[in-house]
Amino acid sequence: MKFSVIILLSFYLILSVYCEEKKKTLSWKDKNIMDMNDADFERLLDQWEENDEEKEELAPDELPEHLRPAKKIDFSKIDTTNPDELVKATKTGKSLMMFVDVKQDIPDDEAEKIMKIWQTSLQNNHIVIDRYPIEGKRSIFMFKEGSQSIDAKNFLIEQPELDHVSLEGQTYHGKYSSQQKSKGSKKSEL
């Protein structure tokens, strides 16, 4: 009986030594993820980053907007006294946000319908726009092509339900808004 226990222990010892040697001879690439240590993970990260550097560079139009090279603008061909032309020239190919406010006397559900109609009207005129409601009477109109925002602004200020739009730090009141009427009355007093 002692002899069989000694043989079993010897066999177990030989087997465990063999397994340890086998683990040591395995490449870090062949290891099970559960058996990897910090050094193996570092090597794996280095290999991952090597592959990233070898990739070809993307074409400029495939890059995210903030990484695209800036378009050259010839200001000699632009009327710099006209802010609309400046926005069109400088925002070509860039996204742009416009805040749109409906008159306060219009109910929220009606304001939502009106802004949907405006969005559809602009899209029917080939102006790519996404609308994000902020409050009941206020939305953000997001333009993928910023130069189209001027045409949208000109359309919106003609709408009787519009209070004002904010674009590039400028506020433009609607043609029928109370602010526009009060400005007109001040001018006539002078």
Short mmCIF file of N, CA and C in Angstrom, two decimals:
data_model
loop_
_atom_site.label_atom_id
_atom_site.label_comp_id
_atom_site.label_asym_id
_atom_site.label_seq_id
_atom_site.Cartn_x
_atom_site.Cartn_y
_atom_site.Cartn_z
N MET A 1 0.81 -1.17 0.00
CA MET A 1 0.00 0.00 0.00
C MET A 1 0.87 1.25 0.00
N LYS A 2 1.94 1.24 0.79
CA LYS A 2 2.85 2.38 0.80
C LYS A 2 3.47 2.58 -0.57
N PHE A 3 3.74 1.46 -1.20
CA PHE A 3 4.36 1.53 -2.50
C PHE A 3 3.44 2.22 -3.51
N SER A 4 2.15 1.92 -3.48
CA SER A 4 1.20 2.51 -4.43
C SER A 4 0.99 4.01 -4.13
N VAL A 5 1.04 4.39 -2.86
CA VAL A 5 0.92 5.80 -2.51
C VAL A 5 2.14 6.57 -3.00
N ILE A 6 3.31 5.95 -2.85
CA ILE A 6 4.55 6.58 -3.32
C ILE A 6 4.51 6.73 -4.83
N ILE A 7 4.01 5.75 -5.52
CA ILE A 7 3.92 5.82 -6.98
C ILE A 7 2.93 6.90 -7.40
N LEU A 8 1.82 6.97 -6.71
CA LEU A 8 0.82 8.00 -7.03
C LEU A 8 1.37 9.41 -6.76
N LEU A 9 2.02 9.58 -5.64
CA LEU A 9 2.61 10.88 -5.34
C LEU A 9 3.69 11.24 -6.34
N SER A 10 4.48 10.28 -6.72
CA SER A 10 5.53 10.52 -7.72
C SER A 10 4.91 10.90 -9.06
N PHE A 11 3.88 10.18 -9.43
CA PHE A 11 3.19 10.48 -10.69
C PHE A 11 2.58 11.87 -10.65
N TYR A 12 1.97 12.22 -9.53
CA TYR A 12 1.37 13.55 -9.36
C TYR A 12 2.44 14.65 -9.43
N LEU A 13 3.57 14.42 -8.80
CA LEU A 13 4.66 15.38 -8.80
C LEU A 13 5.21 15.57 -10.21
N ILE A 14 5.41 14.47 -10.92
CA ILE A 14 5.92 14.55 -12.29
C ILE A 14 4.92 15.29 -13.18
N LEU A 15 3.64 14.98 -13.02
CA LEU A 15 2.61 15.61 -13.82
C LEU A 15 2.52 17.12 -13.53
N SER A 16 2.61 17.50 -12.25
CA SER A 16 2.54 18.93 -11.92
C SER A 16 3.75 19.69 -12.44
N VAL A 17 4.94 19.08 -12.36
CA VAL A 17 6.15 19.71 -12.90
C VAL A 17 6.02 19.86 -14.41
N TYR A 18 5.49 18.85 -15.07
CA TYR A 18 5.31 18.89 -16.52
C TYR A 18 4.34 20.01 -16.90
N CYS A 19 3.25 20.14 -16.14
CA CYS A 19 2.26 21.20 -16.44
C CYS A 19 2.85 22.59 -16.23
N GLU A 20 3.64 22.76 -15.19
CA GLU A 20 4.28 24.05 -14.94
C GLU A 20 5.25 24.40 -16.06
N GLU A 21 5.99 23.41 -16.51
CA GLU A 21 6.92 23.64 -17.62
C GLU A 21 6.15 23.97 -18.88
N LYS A 22 5.03 23.31 -19.08
CA LYS A 22 4.22 23.55 -20.26
C LYS A 22 3.67 24.98 -20.23
N LYS A 23 3.24 25.45 -19.04
CA LYS A 23 2.75 26.82 -18.91
C LYS A 23 3.85 27.83 -19.20
N LYS A 24 5.05 27.53 -18.76
CA LYS A 24 6.16 28.45 -18.97
C LYS A 24 6.56 28.51 -20.44
N THR A 25 6.42 27.41 -21.15
CA THR A 25 6.83 27.38 -22.55
C THR A 25 5.76 27.95 -23.47
N LEU A 26 4.53 28.11 -22.99
CA LEU A 26 3.49 28.69 -23.83
C LEU A 26 3.82 30.15 -24.11
N SER A 27 3.60 30.55 -25.32
CA SER A 27 3.76 31.95 -25.67
C SER A 27 2.64 32.74 -25.00
N TRP A 28 2.85 34.03 -24.76
CA TRP A 28 1.81 34.83 -24.13
C TRP A 28 0.59 34.93 -25.03
N LYS A 29 0.80 34.74 -26.33
CA LYS A 29 -0.32 34.79 -27.27
C LYS A 29 -1.21 33.55 -27.14
N ASP A 30 -0.61 32.43 -26.73
CA ASP A 30 -1.35 31.18 -26.65
C ASP A 30 -2.02 30.98 -25.29
N LYS A 31 -1.76 31.84 -24.36
CA LYS A 31 -2.32 31.68 -23.02
C LYS A 31 -3.81 31.97 -23.00
N ASN A 32 -4.46 31.30 -22.09
CA ASN A 32 -5.85 31.60 -21.82
C ASN A 32 -5.90 32.97 -21.14
N ILE A 33 -6.93 33.73 -21.42
CA ILE A 33 -6.99 35.08 -20.86
C ILE A 33 -7.03 35.06 -19.33
N MET A 34 -7.52 33.99 -18.77
CA MET A 34 -7.58 33.89 -17.31
C MET A 34 -6.19 33.68 -16.72
N ASP A 35 -5.25 33.16 -17.52
CA ASP A 35 -3.90 32.89 -17.03
C ASP A 35 -2.93 34.03 -17.30
N MET A 36 -3.39 35.10 -17.98
CA MET A 36 -2.50 36.20 -18.34
C MET A 36 -2.22 37.09 -17.12
N ASN A 37 -1.02 37.65 -17.11
CA ASN A 37 -0.65 38.60 -16.05
C ASN A 37 -0.54 40.00 -16.66
N ASP A 38 -0.14 40.96 -15.87
CA ASP A 38 -0.08 42.36 -16.33
C ASP A 38 0.88 42.54 -17.50
N ALA A 39 2.01 41.83 -17.46
CA ALA A 39 2.98 41.95 -18.55
C ALA A 39 2.40 41.44 -19.87
N ASP A 40 1.61 40.35 -19.79
CA ASP A 40 0.98 39.82 -21.00
C ASP A 40 -0.03 40.83 -21.57
N PHE A 41 -0.78 41.49 -20.68
CA PHE A 41 -1.74 42.49 -21.14
C PHE A 41 -1.03 43.70 -21.76
N GLU A 42 0.11 44.07 -21.23
CA GLU A 42 0.88 45.17 -21.81
C GLU A 42 1.34 44.82 -23.22
N ARG A 43 1.84 43.59 -23.39
CA ARG A 43 2.27 43.15 -24.72
C ARG A 43 1.10 43.14 -25.69
N LEU A 44 -0.06 42.70 -25.21
CA LEU A 44 -1.25 42.67 -26.05
C LEU A 44 -1.66 44.08 -26.47
N LEU A 45 -1.60 45.03 -25.55
CA LEU A 45 -1.91 46.42 -25.86
C LEU A 45 -0.92 46.99 -26.87
N ASP A 46 0.36 46.69 -26.70
CA ASP A 46 1.37 47.17 -27.65
C ASP A 46 1.10 46.63 -29.05
N GLN A 47 0.74 45.36 -29.13
CA GLN A 47 0.46 44.76 -30.43
C GLN A 47 -0.78 45.42 -31.04
N TRP A 48 -1.77 45.70 -30.24
CA TRP A 48 -2.99 46.33 -30.72
C TRP A 48 -2.68 47.71 -31.30
N GLU A 49 -1.87 48.49 -30.59
CA GLU A 49 -1.53 49.84 -31.04
C GLU A 49 -0.67 49.81 -32.29
N GLU A 50 0.19 48.80 -32.45
CA GLU A 50 0.98 48.67 -33.67
C GLU A 50 0.08 48.55 -34.87
N ASN A 51 -0.96 47.75 -34.75
CA ASN A 51 -1.89 47.56 -35.87
C ASN A 51 -2.63 48.84 -36.19
N ASP A 52 -2.92 49.67 -35.20
CA ASP A 52 -3.60 50.93 -35.45
C ASP A 52 -2.73 51.88 -36.26
N GLU A 53 -1.44 51.89 -35.98
CA GLU A 53 -0.53 52.80 -36.68
C GLU A 53 -0.32 52.39 -38.13
N GLU A 54 -0.50 51.11 -38.42
CA GLU A 54 -0.27 50.63 -39.77
C GLU A 54 -1.44 50.90 -40.71
N LYS A 55 -2.59 51.28 -40.18
CA LYS A 55 -3.76 51.52 -41.02
C LYS A 55 -3.51 52.73 -41.91
N GLU A 56 -4.14 52.69 -43.08
CA GLU A 56 -4.02 53.82 -43.98
C GLU A 56 -4.84 54.98 -43.44
N GLU A 57 -4.43 56.18 -43.78
CA GLU A 57 -5.16 57.36 -43.34
C GLU A 57 -6.45 57.47 -44.13
N LEU A 58 -7.48 58.00 -43.48
CA LEU A 58 -8.78 58.18 -44.11
C LEU A 58 -8.76 59.39 -45.03
N ALA A 59 -9.64 59.35 -46.01
CA ALA A 59 -9.80 60.51 -46.89
C ALA A 59 -10.39 61.65 -46.08
N PRO A 60 -10.10 62.90 -46.44
CA PRO A 60 -10.58 64.04 -45.65
C PRO A 60 -12.10 64.05 -45.44
N ASP A 61 -12.87 63.62 -46.45
CA ASP A 61 -14.33 63.63 -46.28
C ASP A 61 -14.84 62.51 -45.38
N GLU A 62 -13.98 61.53 -45.07
CA GLU A 62 -14.36 60.44 -44.17
C GLU A 62 -13.98 60.71 -42.73
N LEU A 63 -13.17 61.73 -42.51
CA LEU A 63 -12.75 62.09 -41.16
C LEU A 63 -13.90 62.74 -40.39
N PRO A 64 -13.87 62.68 -39.07
CA PRO A 64 -14.85 63.46 -38.30
C PRO A 64 -14.67 64.94 -38.59
N GLU A 65 -15.74 65.69 -38.41
CA GLU A 65 -15.73 67.11 -38.80
C GLU A 65 -14.60 67.89 -38.15
N HIS A 66 -14.32 67.64 -36.89
CA HIS A 66 -13.29 68.42 -36.19
C HIS A 66 -11.87 68.07 -36.64
N LEU A 67 -11.68 66.96 -37.36
CA LEU A 67 -10.35 66.58 -37.85
C LEU A 67 -10.14 66.90 -39.33
N ARG A 68 -11.17 67.35 -40.01
CA ARG A 68 -11.04 67.68 -41.43
C ARG A 68 -10.18 68.93 -41.61
N PRO A 69 -9.40 68.97 -42.67
CA PRO A 69 -8.63 70.20 -42.92
C PRO A 69 -9.57 71.34 -43.28
N ALA A 70 -9.21 72.53 -42.85
CA ALA A 70 -10.05 73.71 -43.10
C ALA A 70 -10.02 74.07 -44.58
N LYS A 71 -11.19 74.44 -45.08
CA LYS A 71 -11.32 74.84 -46.48
C LYS A 71 -10.75 76.24 -46.65
N LYS A 72 -10.03 76.46 -47.72
CA LYS A 72 -9.46 77.78 -48.01
C LYS A 72 -10.58 78.70 -48.50
N ILE A 73 -10.65 79.89 -47.91
CA ILE A 73 -11.68 80.86 -48.26
C ILE A 73 -11.02 82.09 -48.87
N ASP A 74 -11.50 82.48 -50.03
CA ASP A 74 -11.00 83.68 -50.70
C ASP A 74 -11.91 84.85 -50.32
N PHE A 75 -11.47 85.64 -49.34
CA PHE A 75 -12.29 86.74 -48.85
C PHE A 75 -12.39 87.90 -49.84
N SER A 76 -11.56 87.89 -50.85
CA SER A 76 -11.65 88.96 -51.85
C SER A 76 -12.91 88.82 -52.71
N LYS A 77 -13.45 87.60 -52.77
CA LYS A 77 -14.65 87.36 -53.57
C LYS A 77 -15.93 87.46 -52.73
N ILE A 78 -15.78 87.75 -51.43
CA ILE A 78 -16.93 87.78 -50.53
C ILE A 78 -17.16 89.21 -50.06
N ASP A 79 -18.43 89.59 -50.02
CA ASP A 79 -18.80 90.90 -49.48
C ASP A 79 -18.76 90.78 -47.96
N THR A 80 -17.70 91.28 -47.33
CA THR A 80 -17.52 91.12 -45.89
C THR A 80 -18.47 92.00 -45.08
N THR A 81 -19.17 92.93 -45.74
CA THR A 81 -20.16 93.73 -45.02
C THR A 81 -21.48 92.99 -44.86
N ASN A 82 -21.65 91.91 -45.60
CA ASN A 82 -22.88 91.11 -45.53
C ASN A 82 -22.64 89.89 -44.63
N PRO A 83 -23.19 89.86 -43.42
CA PRO A 83 -22.94 88.75 -42.51
C PRO A 83 -23.48 87.41 -43.04
N ASP A 84 -24.55 87.45 -43.83
CA ASP A 84 -25.09 86.21 -44.38
C ASP A 84 -24.09 85.54 -45.33
N GLU A 85 -23.44 86.33 -46.15
CA GLU A 85 -22.44 85.78 -47.06
C GLU A 85 -21.24 85.22 -46.31
N LEU A 86 -20.84 85.90 -45.24
CA LEU A 86 -19.73 85.40 -44.42
C LEU A 86 -20.06 84.04 -43.80
N VAL A 87 -21.27 83.91 -43.26
CA VAL A 87 -21.68 82.63 -42.66
C VAL A 87 -21.71 81.54 -43.73
N LYS A 88 -22.27 81.86 -44.89
CA LYS A 88 -22.32 80.86 -45.97
C LYS A 88 -20.91 80.40 -46.36
N ALA A 89 -19.99 81.33 -46.44
CA ALA A 89 -18.62 80.99 -46.87
C ALA A 89 -17.86 80.23 -45.79
N THR A 90 -18.01 80.65 -44.53
CA THR A 90 -17.20 80.03 -43.48
C THR A 90 -17.79 78.74 -42.93
N LYS A 91 -19.07 78.51 -43.11
CA LYS A 91 -19.72 77.32 -42.54
C LYS A 91 -20.02 76.25 -43.59
N THR A 92 -19.50 76.41 -44.77
CA THR A 92 -19.68 75.39 -45.80
C THR A 92 -18.98 74.11 -45.36
N GLY A 93 -19.74 73.02 -45.34
CA GLY A 93 -19.18 71.72 -44.96
C GLY A 93 -19.11 71.49 -43.46
N LYS A 94 -19.62 72.41 -42.67
CA LYS A 94 -19.59 72.28 -41.21
C LYS A 94 -21.02 72.26 -40.68
N SER A 95 -21.21 71.60 -39.55
CA SER A 95 -22.54 71.59 -38.95
C SER A 95 -22.76 72.89 -38.18
N LEU A 96 -24.03 73.25 -38.03
CA LEU A 96 -24.39 74.51 -37.41
C LEU A 96 -25.73 74.36 -36.71
N MET A 97 -25.87 75.01 -35.54
CA MET A 97 -27.12 74.98 -34.79
C MET A 97 -27.81 76.33 -34.85
N MET A 98 -29.13 76.24 -34.90
CA MET A 98 -29.96 77.45 -34.87
C MET A 98 -31.05 77.21 -33.82
N PHE A 99 -31.24 78.18 -32.92
CA PHE A 99 -32.32 78.11 -31.95
C PHE A 99 -33.53 78.81 -32.53
N VAL A 100 -34.67 78.14 -32.48
CA VAL A 100 -35.89 78.67 -33.06
C VAL A 100 -36.95 78.78 -31.97
N ASP A 101 -37.53 79.98 -31.82
CA ASP A 101 -38.57 80.22 -30.81
C ASP A 101 -39.86 80.66 -31.48
N VAL A 102 -40.95 80.00 -31.05
CA VAL A 102 -42.28 80.34 -31.55
C VAL A 102 -42.87 81.39 -30.60
N LYS A 103 -43.82 82.16 -31.07
CA LYS A 103 -44.46 83.19 -30.25
C LYS A 103 -45.03 82.58 -28.97
N GLN A 104 -45.00 83.33 -27.90
CA GLN A 104 -45.43 82.85 -26.58
C GLN A 104 -46.93 82.62 -26.49
N ASP A 105 -47.73 83.29 -27.29
CA ASP A 105 -49.19 83.14 -27.19
C ASP A 105 -49.70 81.88 -27.88
N ILE A 106 -48.83 81.14 -28.55
CA ILE A 106 -49.22 79.90 -29.22
C ILE A 106 -49.09 78.74 -28.23
N PRO A 107 -50.11 77.87 -28.12
CA PRO A 107 -50.03 76.71 -27.21
C PRO A 107 -48.89 75.76 -27.60
N ASP A 108 -48.38 75.01 -26.60
CA ASP A 108 -47.22 74.13 -26.83
C ASP A 108 -47.48 73.08 -27.91
N ASP A 109 -48.66 72.44 -27.89
CA ASP A 109 -48.93 71.39 -28.89
C ASP A 109 -49.00 71.98 -30.29
N GLU A 110 -49.56 73.18 -30.40
CA GLU A 110 -49.61 73.86 -31.70
C GLU A 110 -48.21 74.26 -32.16
N ALA A 111 -47.38 74.72 -31.22
CA ALA A 111 -46.01 75.12 -31.56
C ALA A 111 -45.22 73.92 -32.07
N GLU A 112 -45.44 72.76 -31.47
CA GLU A 112 -44.76 71.53 -31.93
C GLU A 112 -45.15 71.21 -33.37
N LYS A 113 -46.44 71.31 -33.68
CA LYS A 113 -46.91 71.04 -35.05
C LYS A 113 -46.32 72.04 -36.03
N ILE A 114 -46.26 73.30 -35.63
CA ILE A 114 -45.73 74.35 -36.51
C ILE A 114 -44.26 74.08 -36.83
N MET A 115 -43.49 73.72 -35.80
CA MET A 115 -42.07 73.47 -36.04
C MET A 115 -41.85 72.23 -36.91
N LYS A 116 -42.71 71.23 -36.77
CA LYS A 116 -42.63 70.06 -37.66
C LYS A 116 -42.90 70.46 -39.10
N ILE A 117 -43.89 71.34 -39.28
CA ILE A 117 -44.21 71.82 -40.64
C ILE A 117 -43.03 72.60 -41.20
N TRP A 118 -42.40 73.44 -40.38
CA TRP A 118 -41.23 74.20 -40.85
C TRP A 118 -40.10 73.25 -41.24
N GLN A 119 -39.87 72.24 -40.42
CA GLN A 119 -38.81 71.28 -40.72
C GLN A 119 -39.10 70.57 -42.05
N THR A 120 -40.33 70.14 -42.24
CA THR A 120 -40.70 69.47 -43.48
C THR A 120 -40.56 70.40 -44.67
N SER A 121 -40.98 71.66 -44.50
CA SER A 121 -40.87 72.63 -45.60
C SER A 121 -39.41 72.84 -45.99
N LEU A 122 -38.54 72.96 -45.01
CA LEU A 122 -37.12 73.14 -45.30
C LEU A 122 -36.53 71.90 -45.98
N GLN A 123 -36.91 70.73 -45.51
CA GLN A 123 -36.40 69.50 -46.12
C GLN A 123 -36.92 69.33 -47.54
N ASN A 124 -38.14 69.77 -47.80
CA ASN A 124 -38.68 69.73 -49.16
C ASN A 124 -37.92 70.69 -50.08
N ASN A 125 -37.25 71.65 -49.49
CA ASN A 125 -36.43 72.59 -50.26
C ASN A 125 -34.96 72.17 -50.26
N HIS A 126 -34.72 70.89 -49.95
CA HIS A 126 -33.38 70.27 -49.97
C HIS A 126 -32.43 70.87 -48.94
N ILE A 127 -32.96 71.30 -47.82
CA ILE A 127 -32.13 71.78 -46.71
C ILE A 127 -32.15 70.68 -45.66
N VAL A 128 -31.01 70.04 -45.46
CA VAL A 128 -30.90 68.92 -44.53
C VAL A 128 -30.91 69.47 -43.11
N ILE A 129 -31.88 69.01 -42.32
CA ILE A 129 -32.07 69.58 -40.99
C ILE A 129 -32.56 68.50 -40.03
N ASP A 130 -32.07 68.56 -38.81
CA ASP A 130 -32.58 67.74 -37.71
C ASP A 130 -33.13 68.70 -36.67
N ARG A 131 -34.27 68.34 -36.10
CA ARG A 131 -34.91 69.21 -35.11
C ARG A 131 -34.89 68.53 -33.75
N TYR A 132 -34.45 69.27 -32.73
CA TYR A 132 -34.39 68.77 -31.36
C TYR A 132 -35.19 69.71 -30.46
N PRO A 133 -36.38 69.29 -30.02
CA PRO A 133 -37.18 70.14 -29.14
C PRO A 133 -36.48 70.34 -27.79
N ILE A 134 -36.47 71.57 -27.30
CA ILE A 134 -35.88 71.89 -26.01
C ILE A 134 -37.00 72.12 -25.00
N GLU A 135 -37.89 73.01 -25.32
CA GLU A 135 -39.05 73.34 -24.50
C GLU A 135 -40.26 73.30 -25.41
N GLY A 136 -41.40 73.64 -24.87
CA GLY A 136 -42.63 73.60 -25.66
C GLY A 136 -42.60 74.50 -26.88
N LYS A 137 -41.98 75.66 -26.74
CA LYS A 137 -41.98 76.64 -27.83
C LYS A 137 -40.59 76.91 -28.37
N ARG A 138 -39.64 76.03 -28.08
CA ARG A 138 -38.26 76.26 -28.52
C ARG A 138 -37.65 74.95 -29.00
N SER A 139 -36.91 75.03 -30.10
CA SER A 139 -36.21 73.86 -30.66
C SER A 139 -34.85 74.27 -31.19
N ILE A 140 -34.01 73.27 -31.35
CA ILE A 140 -32.73 73.46 -32.04
C ILE A 140 -32.89 72.87 -33.43
N PHE A 141 -32.56 73.64 -34.43
CA PHE A 141 -32.50 73.13 -35.79
C PHE A 141 -31.02 72.92 -36.09
N MET A 142 -30.65 71.69 -36.38
CA MET A 142 -29.25 71.32 -36.63
C MET A 142 -29.05 71.11 -38.13
N PHE A 143 -28.12 71.84 -38.68
CA PHE A 143 -27.83 71.76 -40.11
C PHE A 143 -26.52 71.01 -40.31
N LYS A 144 -26.52 69.98 -41.12
CA LYS A 144 -25.28 69.26 -41.43
C LYS A 144 -24.41 70.11 -42.35
N GLU A 145 -25.05 70.91 -43.16
CA GLU A 145 -24.36 71.84 -44.06
C GLU A 145 -24.70 73.25 -43.58
N GLY A 146 -23.76 73.88 -42.89
CA GLY A 146 -24.00 75.16 -42.23
C GLY A 146 -24.39 76.28 -43.17
N SER A 147 -23.95 76.22 -44.41
CA SER A 147 -24.27 77.30 -45.34
C SER A 147 -25.77 77.35 -45.65
N GLN A 148 -26.48 76.24 -45.42
CA GLN A 148 -27.92 76.21 -45.67
C GLN A 148 -28.71 76.94 -44.58
N SER A 149 -28.06 77.25 -43.47
CA SER A 149 -28.76 77.90 -42.36
C SER A 149 -29.27 79.29 -42.73
N ILE A 150 -28.59 79.97 -43.62
CA ILE A 150 -29.01 81.31 -44.02
C ILE A 150 -30.33 81.25 -44.78
N ASP A 151 -30.45 80.28 -45.71
CA ASP A 151 -31.71 80.13 -46.44
C ASP A 151 -32.84 79.76 -45.48
N ALA A 152 -32.53 78.91 -44.48
CA ALA A 152 -33.54 78.53 -43.50
C ALA A 152 -33.95 79.73 -42.65
N LYS A 153 -32.97 80.53 -42.26
CA LYS A 153 -33.27 81.73 -41.45
C LYS A 153 -34.18 82.67 -42.23
N ASN A 154 -33.86 82.87 -43.50
CA ASN A 154 -34.68 83.77 -44.32
C ASN A 154 -36.10 83.24 -44.48
N PHE A 155 -36.25 81.94 -44.57
CA PHE A 155 -37.58 81.33 -44.64
C PHE A 155 -38.32 81.52 -43.32
N LEU A 156 -37.64 81.25 -42.21
CA LEU A 156 -38.30 81.27 -40.91
C LEU A 156 -38.73 82.67 -40.48
N ILE A 157 -37.95 83.69 -40.76
CA ILE A 157 -38.32 85.03 -40.31
C ILE A 157 -39.56 85.56 -41.05
N GLU A 158 -39.93 84.93 -42.14
CA GLU A 158 -41.14 85.30 -42.88
C GLU A 158 -42.39 84.63 -42.31
N GLN A 159 -42.24 83.68 -41.39
CA GLN A 159 -43.38 82.93 -40.86
C GLN A 159 -44.09 83.73 -39.78
N PRO A 160 -45.43 83.80 -39.82
CA PRO A 160 -46.17 84.62 -38.85
C PRO A 160 -46.09 84.10 -37.41
N GLU A 161 -45.82 82.82 -37.21
CA GLU A 161 -45.79 82.25 -35.86
C GLU A 161 -44.43 82.39 -35.20
N LEU A 162 -43.41 82.81 -35.92
CA LEU A 162 -42.04 82.87 -35.38
C LEU A 162 -41.85 84.10 -34.50
N ASP A 163 -41.24 83.89 -33.34
CA ASP A 163 -40.84 85.01 -32.49
C ASP A 163 -39.44 85.46 -32.89
N HIS A 164 -38.45 84.53 -32.78
CA HIS A 164 -37.09 84.86 -33.21
C HIS A 164 -36.27 83.58 -33.41
N VAL A 165 -35.16 83.74 -34.13
CA VAL A 165 -34.16 82.67 -34.28
C VAL A 165 -32.82 83.23 -33.83
N SER A 166 -31.99 82.34 -33.29
CA SER A 166 -30.63 82.73 -32.89
C SER A 166 -29.65 81.91 -33.72
N LEU A 167 -28.76 82.60 -34.40
CA LEU A 167 -27.81 81.95 -35.29
C LEU A 167 -26.47 82.65 -35.18
N GLU A 168 -25.45 81.90 -34.80
CA GLU A 168 -24.09 82.44 -34.70
C GLU A 168 -24.03 83.68 -33.80
N GLY A 169 -24.73 83.64 -32.68
CA GLY A 169 -24.68 84.73 -31.73
C GLY A 169 -25.56 85.92 -32.08
N GLN A 170 -26.23 85.86 -33.20
CA GLN A 170 -27.12 86.94 -33.62
C GLN A 170 -28.58 86.50 -33.45
N THR A 171 -29.42 87.42 -33.03
CA THR A 171 -30.85 87.14 -32.90
C THR A 171 -31.58 87.86 -34.03
N TYR A 172 -32.40 87.11 -34.74
CA TYR A 172 -33.19 87.64 -35.83
C TYR A 172 -34.66 87.48 -35.47
N HIS A 173 -35.39 88.58 -35.34
CA HIS A 173 -36.80 88.53 -34.98
C HIS A 173 -37.63 88.28 -36.22
N GLY A 174 -38.72 87.56 -36.02
CA GLY A 174 -39.63 87.28 -37.12
C GLY A 174 -40.28 88.56 -37.63
N LYS A 175 -40.71 88.51 -38.86
CA LYS A 175 -41.32 89.67 -39.50
C LYS A 175 -42.58 90.12 -38.76
N TYR A 176 -43.28 89.16 -38.12
CA TYR A 176 -44.54 89.45 -37.45
C TYR A 176 -44.43 89.40 -35.92
N SER A 177 -43.21 89.36 -35.38
CA SER A 177 -43.05 89.28 -33.92
C SER A 177 -43.26 90.64 -33.28
N SER A 178 -43.58 90.64 -31.99
CA SER A 178 -43.81 91.90 -31.26
C SER A 178 -42.52 92.71 -31.18
N GLN A 179 -41.36 92.07 -31.09
CA GLN A 179 -40.07 92.78 -31.04
C GLN A 179 -39.83 93.53 -32.34
N GLN A 180 -40.17 92.90 -33.45
CA GLN A 180 -39.97 93.54 -34.76
C GLN A 180 -40.88 94.76 -34.88
N LYS A 181 -42.12 94.65 -34.38
CA LYS A 181 -43.06 95.76 -34.47
C LYS A 181 -42.60 96.93 -33.60
N SER A 182 -42.07 96.61 -32.39
CA SER A 182 -41.61 97.68 -31.51
C SER A 182 -40.38 98.37 -32.09
N LYS A 183 -39.52 97.64 -32.78
CA LYS A 183 -38.37 98.27 -33.44
C LYS A 183 -38.83 99.21 -34.54
N GLY A 184 -39.85 98.76 -35.28
CA GLY A 184 -40.38 99.60 -36.35
C GLY A 184 -41.00 100.88 -35.84
N SER A 185 -41.70 100.79 -34.69
CA SER A 185 -42.33 101.99 -34.15
C SER A 185 -41.29 102.97 -33.60
N LYS A 186 -40.19 102.47 -33.07
CA LYS A 186 -39.11 103.35 -32.58
C LYS A 186 -38.48 104.10 -33.74
N LYS A 187 -38.31 103.40 -34.85
CA LYS A 187 -37.69 104.05 -36.01
C LYS A 187 -38.59 105.16 -36.56
N SER A 188 -39.89 104.92 -36.51
CA SER A 188 -40.79 105.94 -37.06
C SER A 188 -40.87 107.17 -36.16
N GLU A 189 -40.59 107.01 -34.85
CA GLU A 189 -40.62 108.14 -33.94
C GLU A 189 -39.45 109.08 -34.19
N LEU A 190 -38.32 108.57 -34.66
CA LEU A 190 -37.16 109.40 -34.91
C LEU A 190 -37.35 110.18 -36.13
#
